[in-house]
Amino acid sequence: QITLKESGPTLVKPTQTLTLTCTFSGFSLSTDGVGVAWLRQPPGKALEWLAIIYWDGDKRYSPPLKSRLTITKDTSEHQVVLTVTNMDPVDTATYFCAHMLRGPGCGGSRCYYYDYWGQGTLVTVSS
Amino acid sequence: QSVVTQPPSASGTPGQRVTISCSGSSSNIGSNYVYWYQQLPGTAPKLLIYRNDQRPSGVPDRFSGSKSSTSASLAISGLRSEDEADYFCAVWTDSLSGRWVFGGGTKLTVL
């Protein structure tokens, strides 16, 4: 059974760096065709994809946010960490991590999809 | 403003069939697979449909997906009260060096 859980601060101040941890079980991030992604959803708005780290260590970032994001994995600890620098009130959102699986007969980022999600953690940016 | 658009709300009575649309463009829906998720309040999103029309094991066959050109649809037949939730579509877009985009979500109310 695959489970993921997000953890981190619920409140950060503007300009601070946010560090979120996704702790997962039921799969290995060393397995071919697996990835873990971070996404967020501001209150009342659509989901926004942030970053993905794949089983082979490859990483992809959302182009508009790329300069502020870093995603890393600790395979042995079953964790994926996302850092977001220079936080702003517009970054207030529920942050999710999700397990990604590559579809059969396909290669590249477009072939992975989210099949299991964490429940999310609300992060508020305010002074 | 989402790159892919969904109606903000939909409704139906128990037993009815409802459809939720997801409209995009040639760079997203027109050239990539569409995925559908169900989200109950305060819970993790659940995958309902992958690769346009495939159901994961455990998802009832009351849920079905389809795609035509630059639009996709999720259909729910035999509507039940427990289907009341938010539904959103997801698709890869080839624009801006490639990224995932999501519909704004549709709140389904079972009357």
Short mmCIF file of C-alpha atoms in Angstrom, two decimals:
data_model
loop_
_atom_site.label_atom_id
_atom_site.label_comp_id
_atom_site.label_asym_id
_atom_site.label_seq_id
_atom_site.Cartn_x
_atom_site.Cartn_y
_atom_site.Cartn_z
CA GLN A 1 0.00 0.00 0.00
CA ILE A 2 1.45 3.32 -1.10
CA THR A 3 1.14 6.23 1.29
CA LEU A 4 2.66 9.69 1.32
CA LYS A 5 2.59 12.35 3.99
CA GLU A 6 3.72 15.95 3.85
CA SER A 7 5.28 17.73 6.81
CA GLY A 8 6.74 21.13 7.48
CA PRO A 9 5.91 24.52 8.96
CA THR A 10 2.38 25.82 8.75
CA LEU A 11 3.47 29.46 8.90
CA VAL A 12 6.44 31.17 7.32
CA LYS A 13 7.37 34.80 7.03
CA PRO A 14 7.89 36.63 3.74
CA THR A 15 11.42 36.19 2.31
CA GLN A 16 12.00 33.04 4.36
CA THR A 17 12.80 29.66 2.86
CA LEU A 18 10.20 26.93 3.12
CA THR A 19 11.36 23.34 3.59
CA LEU A 20 8.80 20.57 3.16
CA THR A 21 9.33 16.86 3.61
CA CYS A 22 7.38 14.08 1.93
CA THR A 23 7.69 10.80 3.81
CA PHE A 24 6.46 7.82 1.88
CA SER A 25 6.01 4.08 2.19
CA GLY A 26 5.00 1.19 -0.02
CA PHE A 27 7.47 1.90 -2.82
CA SER A 28 11.10 2.61 -3.52
CA LEU A 29 12.26 5.72 -5.32
CA SER A 30 15.03 3.60 -6.79
CA THR A 31 12.56 1.58 -8.85
CA ASP A 32 12.59 2.19 -12.60
CA GLY A 33 9.60 4.25 -13.70
CA VAL A 34 8.82 5.88 -10.38
CA GLY A 35 8.89 9.52 -9.34
CA VAL A 36 7.72 11.82 -6.59
CA ALA A 37 6.26 15.23 -7.33
CA TRP A 38 5.36 18.32 -5.36
CA LEU A 39 2.31 20.38 -6.20
CA ARG A 40 0.37 23.15 -4.51
CA GLN A 41 -3.11 24.58 -4.48
CA PRO A 42 -3.75 28.16 -3.36
CA PRO A 43 -7.10 28.64 -1.63
CA GLY A 44 -9.86 28.57 -4.22
CA LYS A 45 -7.48 28.09 -7.13
CA ALA A 46 -6.27 25.30 -9.36
CA LEU A 47 -3.48 22.92 -8.58
CA GLU A 48 -0.01 23.95 -9.71
CA TRP A 49 2.77 21.51 -10.40
CA LEU A 50 6.09 22.47 -8.80
CA ALA A 51 8.74 19.80 -9.20
CA ILE A 52 9.42 16.13 -9.86
CA ILE A 53 12.30 13.88 -8.94
CA TYR A 54 12.60 10.58 -10.77
CA TRP A 55 13.94 7.19 -9.79
CA ASP A 56 17.20 7.86 -11.61
CA GLY A 57 17.81 11.18 -9.88
CA ASP A 58 16.62 13.30 -12.80
CA LYS A 59 14.70 16.42 -11.76
CA ARG A 60 12.20 18.70 -13.47
CA TYR A 61 10.95 22.06 -12.23
CA SER A 62 8.03 24.25 -13.16
CA PRO A 63 9.62 26.85 -15.45
CA PRO A 64 8.05 29.92 -13.80
CA LEU A 65 9.33 28.83 -10.35
CA LYS A 66 12.51 27.04 -11.28
CA SER A 67 14.87 29.59 -9.76
CA ARG A 68 13.24 29.23 -6.33
CA LEU A 69 12.81 25.46 -6.10
CA THR A 70 15.06 22.59 -5.11
CA ILE A 71 13.93 18.99 -4.86
CA THR A 72 16.06 16.24 -3.35
CA LYS A 73 15.55 12.65 -2.32
CA ASP A 74 16.81 10.46 0.47
CA THR A 75 16.05 7.03 -0.87
CA SER A 76 17.09 5.17 2.24
CA GLU A 77 14.91 7.34 4.43
CA HIS A 78 11.97 7.23 2.01
CA GLN A 79 11.80 10.99 1.89
CA VAL A 80 11.70 13.72 -0.70
CA VAL A 81 12.40 17.29 0.33
CA LEU A 82 11.30 20.47 -1.42
CA THR A 83 12.73 23.87 -0.61
CA VAL A 84 11.18 27.08 -1.81
CA THR A 85 13.19 30.25 -1.35
CA ASN A 86 12.00 33.81 -0.92
CA MET A 87 8.48 32.98 0.16
CA ASP A 88 5.74 35.51 -0.50
CA PRO A 89 2.10 35.73 0.60
CA VAL A 90 1.07 34.56 -2.89
CA ASP A 91 2.79 31.27 -2.07
CA THR A 92 0.15 30.54 0.56
CA ALA A 93 -1.28 27.20 -0.47
CA THR A 94 -1.86 23.58 0.41
CA TYR A 95 1.24 21.72 -0.65
CA PHE A 96 0.92 18.12 -1.84
CA CYS A 97 3.38 15.40 -2.69
CA ALA A 98 2.41 12.58 -5.03
CA HIS A 99 3.75 9.29 -6.29
CA MET A 100 4.25 9.21 -10.03
CA LEU A 101 4.22 6.17 -12.26
CA ARG A 102 5.43 5.89 -15.82
CA GLY A 103 2.85 4.51 -18.20
CA PRO A 104 3.70 1.47 -20.32
CA GLY A 105 5.41 1.83 -23.67
CA CYS A 106 6.27 5.44 -23.13
CA GLY A 107 9.31 7.55 -22.29
CA GLY A 108 9.85 11.05 -20.95
CA SER A 109 8.18 13.30 -18.44
CA ARG A 110 4.87 13.32 -20.26
CA CYS A 111 4.49 9.60 -19.61
CA TYR A 112 4.45 9.79 -15.83
CA TYR A 113 1.22 10.39 -13.97
CA TYR A 114 0.12 10.91 -10.37
CA ASP A 115 -1.47 7.81 -8.94
CA TYR A 116 -1.19 8.35 -5.19
CA TRP A 117 -1.27 11.61 -3.28
CA GLY A 118 -0.65 12.80 0.22
CA GLN A 119 -3.37 14.70 2.05
CA GLY A 120 -1.51 17.97 1.77
CA THR A 121 -0.25 20.53 4.24
CA LEU A 122 -1.41 24.13 4.40
CA VAL A 123 1.38 26.68 4.43
CA THR A 124 0.55 30.29 5.16
CA VAL A 125 2.96 33.08 4.35
CA SER A 126 2.46 36.06 6.59
CA SER A 127 4.48 38.42 8.71
CA GLN B 1 -6.93 31.42 -15.06
CA SER B 2 -6.23 27.72 -15.73
CA VAL B 3 -4.71 26.60 -19.01
CA VAL B 4 -7.34 23.88 -19.10
CA THR B 5 -10.85 24.84 -18.12
CA GLN B 6 -13.60 23.04 -16.28
CA PRO B 7 -17.06 24.19 -15.26
CA PRO B 8 -16.94 25.24 -11.61
CA SER B 9 -19.98 23.21 -10.69
CA ALA B 10 -22.19 20.35 -11.78
CA SER B 11 -25.12 18.59 -10.20
CA GLY B 12 -27.42 15.62 -10.58
CA THR B 13 -29.86 13.46 -8.71
CA PRO B 14 -29.17 9.92 -7.52
CA GLY B 15 -29.13 7.49 -10.42
CA GLN B 16 -28.54 10.13 -13.06
CA ARG B 17 -25.60 10.40 -15.41
CA VAL B 18 -23.49 13.54 -15.28
CA THR B 19 -20.54 14.64 -17.35
CA ILE B 20 -17.74 17.03 -16.49
CA SER B 21 -15.74 18.63 -19.26
CA CYS B 22 -12.10 19.66 -19.49
CA SER B 23 -11.24 21.96 -22.37
CA GLY B 24 -7.71 22.69 -23.51
CA SER B 25 -5.62 23.16 -26.64
CA SER B 26 -3.45 21.36 -29.14
CA SER B 27 -0.40 21.69 -26.88
CA ASN B 28 -1.99 19.92 -23.95
CA ILE B 29 -5.12 17.81 -24.35
CA GLY B 30 -4.68 17.64 -28.11
CA SER B 31 -1.34 15.86 -27.83
CA ASN B 32 -1.18 14.22 -24.41
CA TYR B 33 -3.09 11.92 -22.11
CA VAL B 34 -5.72 13.28 -19.74
CA TYR B 35 -6.12 12.16 -16.15
CA TRP B 36 -9.05 12.63 -13.79
CA TYR B 37 -9.06 12.84 -10.00
CA GLN B 38 -11.68 12.93 -7.28
CA GLN B 39 -11.08 14.94 -4.14
CA LEU B 40 -13.27 14.75 -1.09
CA PRO B 41 -12.91 17.62 1.40
CA GLY B 42 -9.76 17.30 3.48
CA THR B 43 -8.61 14.13 1.76
CA ALA B 44 -5.97 13.22 -0.76
CA PRO B 45 -6.96 13.31 -4.42
CA LYS B 46 -7.80 9.89 -5.84
CA LEU B 47 -6.99 8.78 -9.37
CA LEU B 48 -10.16 7.91 -11.27
CA ILE B 49 -9.08 7.79 -14.91
CA TYR B 50 -5.65 7.56 -16.50
CA ARG B 51 -4.58 7.76 -20.14
CA ASN B 52 -7.89 9.33 -21.19
CA ASP B 53 -10.16 6.38 -20.57
CA GLN B 54 -8.48 3.77 -18.38
CA ARG B 55 -9.76 2.94 -14.91
CA PRO B 56 -7.39 1.86 -12.13
CA SER B 57 -8.38 -1.29 -10.34
CA GLY B 58 -10.92 -0.58 -7.65
CA VAL B 59 -12.56 2.35 -9.43
CA PRO B 60 -16.17 1.47 -10.25
CA ASP B 61 -17.13 1.23 -13.91
CA ARG B 62 -19.68 3.98 -13.25
CA PHE B 63 -16.76 6.31 -13.91
CA SER B 64 -15.60 6.66 -17.50
CA GLY B 65 -13.37 9.02 -19.42
CA SER B 66 -13.16 10.11 -23.02
CA LYS B 67 -11.19 12.52 -25.16
CA SER B 68 -11.86 14.18 -28.48
CA SER B 69 -9.46 16.62 -30.07
CA THR B 70 -8.71 19.29 -27.45
CA SER B 71 -11.42 18.35 -24.95
CA ALA B 72 -11.94 15.55 -22.47
CA SER B 73 -14.86 14.43 -20.37
CA LEU B 74 -15.49 12.48 -17.22
CA ALA B 75 -18.84 10.73 -17.02
CA ILE B 76 -20.40 9.39 -13.86
CA SER B 77 -23.39 7.14 -14.29
CA GLY B 78 -25.71 5.84 -11.59
CA LEU B 79 -24.90 8.89 -9.48
CA ARG B 80 -24.61 8.22 -5.75
CA SER B 81 -24.45 10.55 -2.77
CA GLU B 82 -20.87 9.54 -2.07
CA ASP B 83 -19.87 10.89 -5.48
CA GLU B 84 -20.31 14.42 -4.15
CA ALA B 85 -16.77 15.78 -4.38
CA ASP B 86 -14.44 17.96 -6.39
CA TYR B 87 -13.21 16.56 -9.69
CA PHE B 88 -10.24 17.87 -11.64
CA CYS B 89 -8.42 16.99 -14.82
CA ALA B 90 -4.67 16.95 -15.32
CA VAL B 91 -2.62 16.92 -18.50
CA TRP B 92 0.94 17.50 -19.61
CA THR B 93 1.48 20.55 -21.78
CA ASP B 94 4.28 20.92 -24.28
CA SER B 95 4.42 24.68 -23.84
CA LEU B 96 6.98 26.44 -21.63
CA SER B 97 9.42 23.53 -21.95
CA GLY B 98 6.81 21.11 -20.66
CA ARG B 99 4.87 21.06 -17.41
CA TRP B 100 1.75 19.65 -15.83
CA VAL B 101 -1.41 21.73 -15.85
CA PHE B 102 -4.64 21.19 -14.02
CA GLY B 103 -8.23 22.19 -14.48
CA GLY B 104 -9.71 24.45 -11.85
CA GLY B 105 -11.91 21.68 -10.54
CA THR B 106 -15.62 20.99 -10.70
CA LYS B 107 -17.68 20.74 -7.55
CA LEU B 108 -20.24 17.96 -8.05
CA THR B 109 -23.37 18.19 -5.95
CA VAL B 110 -25.74 15.25 -5.63
CA LEU B 111 -29.17 16.73 -5.08
#
